[in-house]
């Protein structure tokens, strides 16, 4: 009896070992094991901190001009050099993180909200509603995204806010089609059939059952879309259709310094490097989220 008692495993230990792990907990464990995803998260966190702490970090004012110091190379006083107006490039790059991240986050947020609503409606109700919404998506996707964004900004007028609206609009079909396909598969599940059988309303089914079970692809696509939105905002800024002077938007900084490429290459190098690193960070983090949250990517 004494030997049997020694070999018995406490019930609490068995229960602890058999404790179920949620999808998000399992995804977080998988995400932490992905070194490249952690690198991307670190890069994104770094630029978010730059944006938040810009007033404390920036050594000079973003519009503080000194023509006697125009086009100065990097030095101890101006680590990234100065532009053609004698403004400190480091300070403008730091404040530019605020603009680029603001456009990236809120344009994607608008795309997610509008695209998800349209995708859910199209996938759940089907028939002529699905056909009409899907044809609108097809028409929008028939245009190159940057050309469609240029057309929208040309109609609304060049400004940072209108560039944000244009970027949000052109990304709506991507989220709409993604959620539509997800809804088409989820609405055939038994628990959805059971919810309909007990008389649950369509709105409750959509927002309490279907939408929560569609969040994984939305999060992954949204993270990757932020990187695309930052590039599109920089492209519109480079063309003069996005942020207007004297806002220190990275794409606009590239446009303003293109005439000094051979004379002062640092004026283009550092804004371009900021764009590259930010986009790289979001892409690495998005790939890590996809690998962690998508069951089909698990080995």
PDB file of C-alpha atoms in Angstrom:
ATOM      1  CA  UNK A   1       0.000   0.000   0.000  1.00  0.00           C
ATOM      2  CA  UNK A   2       2.817   2.396   0.839  1.00  0.00           C
ATOM      3  CA  UNK A   3       4.478   1.788  -2.557  1.00  0.00           C
ATOM      4  CA  UNK A   4       1.149   2.347  -4.353  1.00  0.00           C
ATOM      5  CA  UNK A   5       0.654   5.612  -2.527  1.00  0.00           C
ATOM      6  CA  UNK A   6       4.118   6.810  -3.539  1.00  0.00           C
ATOM      7  CA  UNK A   7       3.409   6.058  -7.221  1.00  0.00           C
ATOM      8  CA  UNK A   8       0.126   7.922  -7.293  1.00  0.00           C
ATOM      9  CA  UNK A   9       0.172  11.270  -9.159  1.00  0.00           C
ATOM     10  CA  UNK A  10      -1.676  14.104  -7.420  1.00  0.00           C
ATOM     11  CA  UNK A  11      -5.001  14.937  -9.066  1.00  0.00           C
ATOM     12  CA  UNK A  12      -4.101  18.633  -9.267  1.00  0.00           C
ATOM     13  CA  UNK A  13      -1.010  17.754 -11.328  1.00  0.00           C
ATOM     14  CA  UNK A  14      -3.079  15.720 -13.805  1.00  0.00           C
ATOM     15  CA  UNK A  15      -5.645  18.490 -14.126  1.00  0.00           C
ATOM     16  CA  UNK A  16      -2.881  21.020 -14.697  1.00  0.00           C
ATOM     17  CA  UNK A  17      -1.337  18.900 -17.432  1.00  0.00           C
ATOM     18  CA  UNK A  18      -4.703  18.429 -19.145  1.00  0.00           C
ATOM     19  CA  UNK A  19      -5.711  22.087 -18.904  1.00  0.00           C
ATOM     20  CA  UNK A  20      -6.844  23.175 -22.376  1.00  0.00           C
ATOM     21  CA  UNK A  21      -4.868  25.824 -24.204  1.00  0.00           C
ATOM     22  CA  UNK A  22      -6.743  28.442 -26.222  1.00  0.00           C
ATOM     23  CA  UNK A  23      -5.906  29.288 -29.816  1.00  0.00           C
ATOM     24  CA  UNK A  24      -4.475  32.656 -28.775  1.00  0.00           C
ATOM     25  CA  UNK A  25      -2.267  31.118 -26.071  1.00  0.00           C
ATOM     26  CA  UNK A  26      -0.977  28.512 -28.474  1.00  0.00           C
ATOM     27  CA  UNK A  27      -0.451  31.189 -31.123  1.00  0.00           C
ATOM     28  CA  UNK A  28       1.509  33.382 -28.686  1.00  0.00           C
ATOM     29  CA  UNK A  29       3.761  30.472 -27.747  1.00  0.00           C
ATOM     30  CA  UNK A  30       4.409  29.759 -31.418  1.00  0.00           C
ATOM     31  CA  UNK A  31       4.981  33.449 -32.145  1.00  0.00           C
ATOM     32  CA  UNK A  32       7.613  33.729 -29.396  1.00  0.00           C
ATOM     33  CA  UNK A  33       9.558  30.875 -30.967  1.00  0.00           C
ATOM     34  CA  UNK A  34       9.797  32.709 -34.311  1.00  0.00           C
ATOM     35  CA  UNK A  35      12.959  34.797 -34.095  1.00  0.00           C
ATOM     36  CA  UNK A  36      12.270  36.793 -37.252  1.00  0.00           C
ATOM     37  CA  UNK A  37       8.791  37.662 -35.985  1.00  0.00           C
ATOM     38  CA  UNK A  38      10.322  38.925 -32.741  1.00  0.00           C
ATOM     39  CA  UNK A  39      12.799  41.017 -34.752  1.00  0.00           C
ATOM     40  CA  UNK A  40       9.899  42.531 -36.687  1.00  0.00           C
ATOM     41  CA  UNK A  41       8.009  43.226 -33.476  1.00  0.00           C
ATOM     42  CA  UNK A  42      11.097  44.925 -32.068  1.00  0.00           C
ATOM     43  CA  UNK A  43      11.440  47.140 -35.145  1.00  0.00           C
ATOM     44  CA  UNK A  44       7.758  48.106 -35.044  1.00  0.00           C
ATOM     45  CA  UNK A  45       7.934  48.789 -31.300  1.00  0.00           C
ATOM     46  CA  UNK A  46      10.992  50.972 -31.847  1.00  0.00           C
ATOM     47  CA  UNK A  47       9.242  53.177 -34.390  1.00  0.00           C
ATOM     48  CA  UNK A  48       6.094  53.367 -32.262  1.00  0.00           C
ATOM     49  CA  UNK A  49       8.220  54.597 -29.362  1.00  0.00           C
ATOM     50  CA  UNK A  50       9.840  57.143 -31.678  1.00  0.00           C
ATOM     51  CA  UNK A  51       6.410  58.413 -32.672  1.00  0.00           C
ATOM     52  CA  UNK A  52       5.124  58.601 -29.098  1.00  0.00           C
ATOM     53  CA  UNK A  53       8.259  60.168 -27.628  1.00  0.00           C
ATOM     54  CA  UNK A  54       9.074  62.422 -30.591  1.00  0.00           C
ATOM     55  CA  UNK A  55       8.834  65.710 -28.625  1.00  0.00           C
ATOM     56  CA  UNK A  56      11.286  64.349 -26.048  1.00  0.00           C
ATOM     57  CA  UNK A  57      13.716  62.678 -28.466  1.00  0.00           C
ATOM     58  CA  UNK A  58      13.930  65.118 -31.380  1.00  0.00           C
ATOM     59  CA  UNK A  59      16.969  67.370 -30.852  1.00  0.00           C
ATOM     60  CA  UNK A  60      15.567  70.244 -32.955  1.00  0.00           C
ATOM     61  CA  UNK A  61      12.244  71.598 -34.123  1.00  0.00           C
ATOM     62  CA  UNK A  62      10.963  70.061 -37.340  1.00  0.00           C
ATOM     63  CA  UNK A  63      10.639  73.462 -39.019  1.00  0.00           C
ATOM     64  CA  UNK A  64      13.660  75.113 -37.404  1.00  0.00           C
ATOM     65  CA  UNK A  65      15.593  76.545 -40.350  1.00  0.00           C
ATOM     66  CA  UNK A  66      19.169  77.718 -40.580  1.00  0.00           C
ATOM     67  CA  UNK A  67      20.190  78.466 -44.163  1.00  0.00           C
ATOM     68  CA  UNK A  68      23.814  78.824 -43.162  1.00  0.00           C
ATOM     69  CA  UNK A  69      23.784  75.105 -42.345  1.00  0.00           C
ATOM     70  CA  UNK A  70      21.905  73.875 -45.436  1.00  0.00           C
ATOM     71  CA  UNK A  71      22.912  70.479 -46.846  1.00  0.00           C
ATOM     72  CA  UNK A  72      25.403  69.811 -44.072  1.00  0.00           C
ATOM     73  CA  UNK A  73      26.620  66.175 -43.919  1.00  0.00           C
ATOM     74  CA  UNK A  74      26.028  64.053 -40.797  1.00  0.00           C
ATOM     75  CA  UNK A  75      27.976  65.374 -37.821  1.00  0.00           C
ATOM     76  CA  UNK A  76      27.921  65.356 -34.038  1.00  0.00           C
ATOM     77  CA  UNK A  77      25.480  68.288 -34.034  1.00  0.00           C
ATOM     78  CA  UNK A  78      23.210  66.887 -36.762  1.00  0.00           C
ATOM     79  CA  UNK A  79      23.501  63.102 -36.753  1.00  0.00           C
ATOM     80  CA  UNK A  80      21.550  62.695 -40.014  1.00  0.00           C
ATOM     81  CA  UNK A  81      22.733  65.967 -41.557  1.00  0.00           C
ATOM     82  CA  UNK A  82      20.530  68.842 -42.710  1.00  0.00           C
ATOM     83  CA  UNK A  83      18.276  69.430 -45.709  1.00  0.00           C
ATOM     84  CA  UNK A  84      18.202  72.280 -48.222  1.00  0.00           C
ATOM     85  CA  UNK A  85      16.561  74.586 -45.662  1.00  0.00           C
ATOM     86  CA  UNK A  86      19.046  73.765 -42.924  1.00  0.00           C
ATOM     87  CA  UNK A  87      16.499  71.687 -41.005  1.00  0.00           C
ATOM     88  CA  UNK A  88      17.684  68.743 -38.930  1.00  0.00           C
ATOM     89  CA  UNK A  89      16.873  65.533 -40.807  1.00  0.00           C
ATOM     90  CA  UNK A  90      16.946  63.353 -37.677  1.00  0.00           C
ATOM     91  CA  UNK A  91      14.205  65.420 -36.052  1.00  0.00           C
ATOM     92  CA  UNK A  92      12.092  65.304 -39.199  1.00  0.00           C
ATOM     93  CA  UNK A  93      12.546  61.537 -39.564  1.00  0.00           C
ATOM     94  CA  UNK A  94      11.481  61.037 -35.935  1.00  0.00           C
ATOM     95  CA  UNK A  95       8.347  63.156 -36.370  1.00  0.00           C
ATOM     96  CA  UNK A  96       7.738  61.498 -39.725  1.00  0.00           C
ATOM     97  CA  UNK A  97       7.191  58.226 -37.870  1.00  0.00           C
ATOM     98  CA  UNK A  98       4.091  59.782 -36.342  1.00  0.00           C
ATOM     99  CA  UNK A  99       2.620  60.628 -39.734  1.00  0.00           C
ATOM    100  CA  UNK A 100       3.453  57.339 -41.438  1.00  0.00           C
ATOM    101  CA  UNK A 101       2.219  55.168 -38.576  1.00  0.00           C
ATOM    102  CA  UNK A 102      -0.898  57.306 -38.181  1.00  0.00           C
ATOM    103  CA  UNK A 103      -1.763  56.896 -41.850  1.00  0.00           C
ATOM    104  CA  UNK A 104      -0.916  53.190 -41.764  1.00  0.00           C
ATOM    105  CA  UNK A 105      -2.968  52.330 -38.689  1.00  0.00           C
ATOM    106  CA  UNK A 106      -6.072  54.395 -39.385  1.00  0.00           C
ATOM    107  CA  UNK A 107      -6.283  53.671 -43.100  1.00  0.00           C
ATOM    108  CA  UNK A 108      -6.122  49.944 -42.379  1.00  0.00           C
ATOM    109  CA  UNK A 109      -8.637  50.345 -39.547  1.00  0.00           C
ATOM    110  CA  UNK A 110     -11.060  51.989 -41.968  1.00  0.00           C
ATOM    111  CA  UNK A 111     -10.448  49.243 -44.533  1.00  0.00           C
ATOM    112  CA  UNK A 112     -11.005  46.519 -41.938  1.00  0.00           C
ATOM    113  CA  UNK A 113     -14.285  47.997 -40.686  1.00  0.00           C
ATOM    114  CA  UNK A 114     -15.783  48.698 -44.116  1.00  0.00           C
ATOM    115  CA  UNK A 115     -14.401  45.585 -45.802  1.00  0.00           C
ATOM    116  CA  UNK A 116     -15.451  43.278 -42.957  1.00  0.00           C
ATOM    117  CA  UNK A 117     -19.007  44.614 -42.914  1.00  0.00           C
ATOM    118  CA  UNK A 118     -19.392  44.244 -46.664  1.00  0.00           C
ATOM    119  CA  UNK A 119     -17.731  40.828 -46.674  1.00  0.00           C
ATOM    120  CA  UNK A 120     -19.910  39.525 -43.856  1.00  0.00           C
ATOM    121  CA  UNK A 121     -23.089  40.741 -45.528  1.00  0.00           C
ATOM    122  CA  UNK A 122     -22.085  39.299 -48.901  1.00  0.00           C
ATOM    123  CA  UNK A 123     -21.028  35.932 -47.518  1.00  0.00           C
ATOM    124  CA  UNK A 124     -23.917  35.457 -45.096  1.00  0.00           C
ATOM    125  CA  UNK A 125     -26.892  36.573 -47.201  1.00  0.00           C
ATOM    126  CA  UNK A 126     -25.551  35.535 -50.617  1.00  0.00           C
ATOM    127  CA  UNK A 127     -27.741  35.693 -53.736  1.00  0.00           C
ATOM    128  CA  UNK A 128     -28.065  39.113 -55.380  1.00  0.00           C
ATOM    129  CA  UNK A 129     -26.505  40.952 -52.433  1.00  0.00           C
ATOM    130  CA  UNK A 130     -23.379  38.818 -52.733  1.00  0.00           C
ATOM    131  CA  UNK A 131     -23.310  39.308 -56.497  1.00  0.00           C
ATOM    132  CA  UNK A 132     -23.595  43.086 -56.263  1.00  0.00           C
ATOM    133  CA  UNK A 133     -20.924  43.504 -53.564  1.00  0.00           C
ATOM    134  CA  UNK A 134     -18.574  41.047 -55.274  1.00  0.00           C
ATOM    135  CA  UNK A 135     -18.866  42.911 -58.588  1.00  0.00           C
ATOM    136  CA  UNK A 136     -17.986  46.178 -56.835  1.00  0.00           C
ATOM    137  CA  UNK A 137     -14.903  44.479 -55.380  1.00  0.00           C
ATOM    138  CA  UNK A 138     -13.968  43.115 -58.807  1.00  0.00           C
ATOM    139  CA  UNK A 139     -14.245  46.548 -60.413  1.00  0.00           C
ATOM    140  CA  UNK A 140     -12.048  48.138 -57.737  1.00  0.00           C
ATOM    141  CA  UNK A 141      -9.458  45.367 -58.009  1.00  0.00           C
ATOM    142  CA  UNK A 142      -9.337  45.816 -61.796  1.00  0.00           C
ATOM    143  CA  UNK A 143      -7.448  49.086 -61.262  1.00  0.00           C
ATOM    144  CA  UNK A 144      -3.844  49.186 -60.024  1.00  0.00           C
ATOM    145  CA  UNK A 145      -4.109  50.227 -56.386  1.00  0.00           C
ATOM    146  CA  UNK A 146      -1.768  53.214 -56.600  1.00  0.00           C
ATOM    147  CA  UNK A 147      -3.536  54.561 -59.711  1.00  0.00           C
ATOM    148  CA  UNK A 148      -6.898  54.254 -57.973  1.00  0.00           C
ATOM    149  CA  UNK A 149      -5.484  56.071 -54.948  1.00  0.00           C
ATOM    150  CA  UNK A 150      -4.124  58.833 -57.184  1.00  0.00           C
ATOM    151  CA  UNK A 151      -7.537  59.186 -58.819  1.00  0.00           C
ATOM    152  CA  UNK A 152      -9.317  59.460 -55.477  1.00  0.00           C
ATOM    153  CA  UNK A 153      -6.876  62.054 -54.148  1.00  0.00           C
ATOM    154  CA  UNK A 154      -7.106  63.989 -57.423  1.00  0.00           C
ATOM    155  CA  UNK A 155     -10.877  64.244 -56.909  1.00  0.00           C
ATOM    156  CA  UNK A 156     -10.752  65.055 -53.187  1.00  0.00           C
ATOM    157  CA  UNK A 157      -7.680  67.277 -53.333  1.00  0.00           C
ATOM    158  CA  UNK A 158      -4.084  66.701 -52.184  1.00  0.00           C
ATOM    159  CA  UNK A 159      -3.790  66.426 -48.402  1.00  0.00           C
ATOM    160  CA  UNK A 160      -2.735  63.907 -45.792  1.00  0.00           C
ATOM    161  CA  UNK A 161      -6.331  63.241 -44.714  1.00  0.00           C
ATOM    162  CA  UNK A 162      -7.476  62.608 -48.282  1.00  0.00           C
ATOM    163  CA  UNK A 163      -4.499  60.318 -48.852  1.00  0.00           C
ATOM    164  CA  UNK A 164      -5.575  58.341 -45.780  1.00  0.00           C
ATOM    165  CA  UNK A 165      -9.119  58.049 -47.171  1.00  0.00           C
ATOM    166  CA  UNK A 166      -7.813  56.934 -50.559  1.00  0.00           C
ATOM    167  CA  UNK A 167      -5.570  54.267 -49.022  1.00  0.00           C
ATOM    168  CA  UNK A 168      -8.463  53.013 -46.898  1.00  0.00           C
ATOM    169  CA  UNK A 169     -10.784  52.783 -49.910  1.00  0.00           C
ATOM    170  CA  UNK A 170      -8.399  50.874 -52.166  1.00  0.00           C
ATOM    171  CA  UNK A 171      -7.805  48.226 -49.483  1.00  0.00           C
ATOM    172  CA  UNK A 172     -11.495  47.550 -48.779  1.00  0.00           C
ATOM    173  CA  UNK A 173     -11.824  44.789 -51.442  1.00  0.00           C
ATOM    174  CA  UNK A 174      -8.881  42.857 -49.989  1.00  0.00           C
ATOM    175  CA  UNK A 175     -10.533  42.568 -46.573  1.00  0.00           C
ATOM    176  CA  UNK A 176     -14.014  42.174 -48.050  1.00  0.00           C
ATOM    177  CA  UNK A 177     -13.079  39.160 -50.137  1.00  0.00           C
ATOM    178  CA  UNK A 178     -11.077  37.643 -47.298  1.00  0.00           C
ATOM    179  CA  UNK A 179     -13.977  37.854 -44.834  1.00  0.00           C
ATOM    180  CA  UNK A 180     -16.520  36.756 -47.441  1.00  0.00           C
ATOM    181  CA  UNK A 181     -14.648  33.518 -48.066  1.00  0.00           C
ATOM    182  CA  UNK A 182     -14.321  32.959 -44.334  1.00  0.00           C
ATOM    183  CA  UNK A 183     -18.038  33.528 -43.750  1.00  0.00           C
ATOM    184  CA  UNK A 184     -18.995  31.152 -46.569  1.00  0.00           C
ATOM    185  CA  UNK A 185     -17.197  28.328 -44.752  1.00  0.00           C
ATOM    186  CA  UNK A 186     -18.237  29.246 -41.201  1.00  0.00           C
ATOM    187  CA  UNK A 187     -21.961  29.589 -41.918  1.00  0.00           C
ATOM    188  CA  UNK A 188     -22.088  25.897 -42.838  1.00  0.00           C
ATOM    189  CA  UNK A 189     -20.878  24.833 -39.394  1.00  0.00           C
ATOM    190  CA  UNK A 190     -23.247  22.953 -37.108  1.00  0.00           C
ATOM    191  CA  UNK A 191     -23.247  25.557 -34.351  1.00  0.00           C
ATOM    192  CA  UNK A 192     -24.452  28.202 -36.835  1.00  0.00           C
ATOM    193  CA  UNK A 193     -27.232  25.866 -37.958  1.00  0.00           C
ATOM    194  CA  UNK A 194     -28.152  25.298 -34.311  1.00  0.00           C
ATOM    195  CA  UNK A 195     -28.225  29.050 -33.638  1.00  0.00           C
ATOM    196  CA  UNK A 196     -30.617  29.532 -36.548  1.00  0.00           C
ATOM    197  CA  UNK A 197     -32.772  26.634 -35.363  1.00  0.00           C
ATOM    198  CA  UNK A 198     -33.334  28.172 -31.927  1.00  0.00           C
ATOM    199  CA  UNK A 199     -34.378  31.467 -33.520  1.00  0.00           C
ATOM    200  CA  UNK A 200     -31.259  33.549 -32.924  1.00  0.00           C
ATOM    201  CA  UNK A 201     -31.304  36.770 -34.949  1.00  0.00           C
ATOM    202  CA  UNK A 202     -28.995  37.274 -37.913  1.00  0.00           C
ATOM    203  CA  UNK A 203     -27.262  40.213 -36.241  1.00  0.00           C
ATOM    204  CA  UNK A 204     -26.482  38.147 -33.159  1.00  0.00           C
ATOM    205  CA  UNK A 205     -25.169  35.269 -35.276  1.00  0.00           C
ATOM    206  CA  UNK A 206     -23.005  37.625 -37.336  1.00  0.00           C
ATOM    207  CA  UNK A 207     -21.451  39.582 -34.484  1.00  0.00           C
ATOM    208  CA  UNK A 208     -21.362  36.943 -31.738  1.00  0.00           C
ATOM    209  CA  UNK A 209     -20.400  33.849 -33.704  1.00  0.00           C
ATOM    210  CA  UNK A 210     -19.169  34.518 -37.236  1.00  0.00           C
ATOM    211  CA  UNK A 211     -17.135  37.710 -36.728  1.00  0.00           C
ATOM    212  CA  UNK A 212     -15.175  36.482 -33.652  1.00  0.00           C
ATOM    213  CA  UNK A 213     -14.244  33.307 -35.544  1.00  0.00           C
ATOM    214  CA  UNK A 214     -13.013  35.405 -38.474  1.00  0.00           C
ATOM    215  CA  UNK A 215     -10.625  37.583 -36.466  1.00  0.00           C
ATOM    216  CA  UNK A 216      -7.495  35.518 -37.115  1.00  0.00           C
ATOM    217  CA  UNK A 217      -7.206  36.257 -40.865  1.00  0.00           C
ATOM    218  CA  UNK A 218      -8.221  39.885 -40.237  1.00  0.00           C
ATOM    219  CA  UNK A 219      -5.380  40.399 -37.750  1.00  0.00           C
ATOM    220  CA  UNK A 220      -2.811  38.791 -40.026  1.00  0.00           C
ATOM    221  CA  UNK A 221      -3.942  40.638 -43.157  1.00  0.00           C
ATOM    222  CA  UNK A 222      -4.268  43.889 -41.235  1.00  0.00           C
ATOM    223  CA  UNK A 223      -0.679  43.718 -39.997  1.00  0.00           C
ATOM    224  CA  UNK A 224       0.618  43.111 -43.514  1.00  0.00           C
ATOM    225  CA  UNK A 225      -1.667  45.829 -44.902  1.00  0.00           C
ATOM    226  CA  UNK A 226      -0.144  48.454 -42.600  1.00  0.00           C
ATOM    227  CA  UNK A 227       3.196  47.943 -44.342  1.00  0.00           C
ATOM    228  CA  UNK A 228       1.514  48.375 -47.734  1.00  0.00           C
ATOM    229  CA  UNK A 229      -0.342  51.466 -46.524  1.00  0.00           C
ATOM    230  CA  UNK A 230       2.910  53.097 -45.380  1.00  0.00           C
ATOM    231  CA  UNK A 231       4.441  52.523 -48.821  1.00  0.00           C
ATOM    232  CA  UNK A 232       1.327  53.901 -50.541  1.00  0.00           C
ATOM    233  CA  UNK A 233       1.321  56.972 -48.279  1.00  0.00           C
ATOM    234  CA  UNK A 234       4.988  57.543 -49.113  1.00  0.00           C
ATOM    235  CA  UNK A 235       4.250  57.160 -52.829  1.00  0.00           C
ATOM    236  CA  UNK A 236       1.422  59.694 -52.675  1.00  0.00           C
ATOM    237  CA  UNK A 237       3.634  62.032 -50.666  1.00  0.00           C
ATOM    238  CA  UNK A 238       6.433  61.651 -53.196  1.00  0.00           C
ATOM    239  CA  UNK A 239       3.994  62.660 -55.967  1.00  0.00           C
ATOM    240  CA  UNK A 240       2.841  65.683 -53.990  1.00  0.00           C
ATOM    241  CA  UNK A 241      -0.640  64.227 -53.362  1.00  0.00           C
ATOM    242  CA  UNK A 242      -0.206  63.277 -49.717  1.00  0.00           C
ATOM    243  CA  UNK A 243       1.245  65.302 -46.868  1.00  0.00           C
ATOM    244  CA  UNK A 244       1.888  68.916 -47.793  1.00  0.00           C
ATOM    245  CA  UNK A 245       4.807  71.117 -46.703  1.00  0.00           C
ATOM    246  CA  UNK A 246       6.091  71.600 -44.088  1.00  0.00           C
ATOM    247  CA  UNK A 247       4.863  68.251 -42.715  1.00  0.00           C
ATOM    248  CA  UNK A 248       7.843  65.861 -42.309  1.00  0.00           C
ATOM    249  CA  UNK A 249       6.304  62.876 -44.081  1.00  0.00           C
ATOM    250  CA  UNK A 250       8.909  60.400 -45.282  1.00  0.00           C
ATOM    251  CA  UNK A 251       7.679  60.222 -48.879  1.00  0.00           C
ATOM    252  CA  UNK A 252       7.522  64.005 -49.120  1.00  0.00           C
ATOM    253  CA  UNK A 253      11.041  64.234 -47.696  1.00  0.00           C
ATOM    254  CA  UNK A 254      12.238  61.939 -50.474  1.00  0.00           C
ATOM    255  CA  UNK A 255      10.533  64.103 -53.077  1.00  0.00           C
ATOM    256  CA  UNK A 256      12.049  67.297 -51.676  1.00  0.00           C
ATOM    257  CA  UNK A 257      15.561  65.835 -51.669  1.00  0.00           C
ATOM    258  CA  UNK A 258      15.613  64.121 -55.073  1.00  0.00           C
ATOM    259  CA  UNK A 259      17.325  67.142 -56.650  1.00  0.00           C
ATOM    260  CA  UNK A 260      20.227  66.784 -54.204  1.00  0.00           C
ATOM    261  CA  UNK A 261      20.865  63.065 -54.656  1.00  0.00           C
ATOM    262  CA  UNK A 262      24.447  63.458 -55.856  1.00  0.00           C
ATOM    263  CA  UNK A 263      25.223  66.555 -53.799  1.00  0.00           C
ATOM    264  CA  UNK A 264      23.711  65.449 -50.495  1.00  0.00           C
ATOM    265  CA  UNK A 265      22.675  61.764 -50.625  1.00  0.00           C
ATOM    266  CA  UNK A 266      21.975  61.651 -46.886  1.00  0.00           C
ATOM    267  CA  UNK A 267      18.847  63.755 -47.442  1.00  0.00           C
ATOM    268  CA  UNK A 268      17.286  60.770 -49.247  1.00  0.00           C
ATOM    269  CA  UNK A 269      19.065  57.918 -47.492  1.00  0.00           C
ATOM    270  CA  UNK A 270      17.673  58.336 -43.988  1.00  0.00           C
ATOM    271  CA  UNK A 271      13.962  58.851 -44.876  1.00  0.00           C
ATOM    272  CA  UNK A 272      14.252  55.931 -47.290  1.00  0.00           C
ATOM    273  CA  UNK A 273      15.876  53.794 -44.601  1.00  0.00           C
ATOM    274  CA  UNK A 274      13.066  54.644 -42.189  1.00  0.00           C
ATOM    275  CA  UNK A 275      10.454  53.528 -44.741  1.00  0.00           C
ATOM    276  CA  UNK A 276      12.341  50.318 -45.473  1.00  0.00           C
ATOM    277  CA  UNK A 277      12.794  49.352 -41.819  1.00  0.00           C
ATOM    278  CA  UNK A 278       9.194  50.117 -40.862  1.00  0.00           C
ATOM    279  CA  UNK A 279       7.780  48.110 -43.757  1.00  0.00           C
ATOM    280  CA  UNK A 280      10.220  45.272 -43.027  1.00  0.00           C
ATOM    281  CA  UNK A 281       9.153  45.209 -39.391  1.00  0.00           C
ATOM    282  CA  UNK A 282       5.447  44.949 -40.187  1.00  0.00           C
ATOM    283  CA  UNK A 283       6.071  42.287 -42.842  1.00  0.00           C
ATOM    284  CA  UNK A 284       8.131  40.149 -40.478  1.00  0.00           C
ATOM    285  CA  UNK A 285       5.565  40.533 -37.714  1.00  0.00           C
ATOM    286  CA  UNK A 286       2.706  39.749 -40.108  1.00  0.00           C
ATOM    287  CA  UNK A 287       4.452  36.628 -41.372  1.00  0.00           C
ATOM    288  CA  UNK A 288       5.011  35.524 -37.789  1.00  0.00           C
ATOM    289  CA  UNK A 289       1.345  36.057 -36.907  1.00  0.00           C
ATOM    290  CA  UNK A 290       0.283  34.090 -39.974  1.00  0.00           C
ATOM    291  CA  UNK A 291       2.550  31.182 -39.043  1.00  0.00           C
ATOM    292  CA  UNK A 292       1.362  31.264 -35.420  1.00  0.00           C
ATOM    293  CA  UNK A 293      -2.391  31.685 -35.940  1.00  0.00           C
ATOM    294  CA  UNK A 294      -3.041  29.799 -39.162  1.00  0.00           C
ATOM    295  CA  UNK A 295      -3.447  26.052 -38.382  1.00  0.00           C
ATOM    296  CA  UNK A 296      -2.502  25.178 -41.963  1.00  0.00           C
ATOM    297  CA  UNK A 297       0.973  26.656 -41.391  1.00  0.00           C
ATOM    298  CA  UNK A 298       1.697  24.444 -38.387  1.00  0.00           C
ATOM    299  CA  UNK A 299       3.833  21.364 -38.928  1.00  0.00           C
TER     300      UNK A 299
END
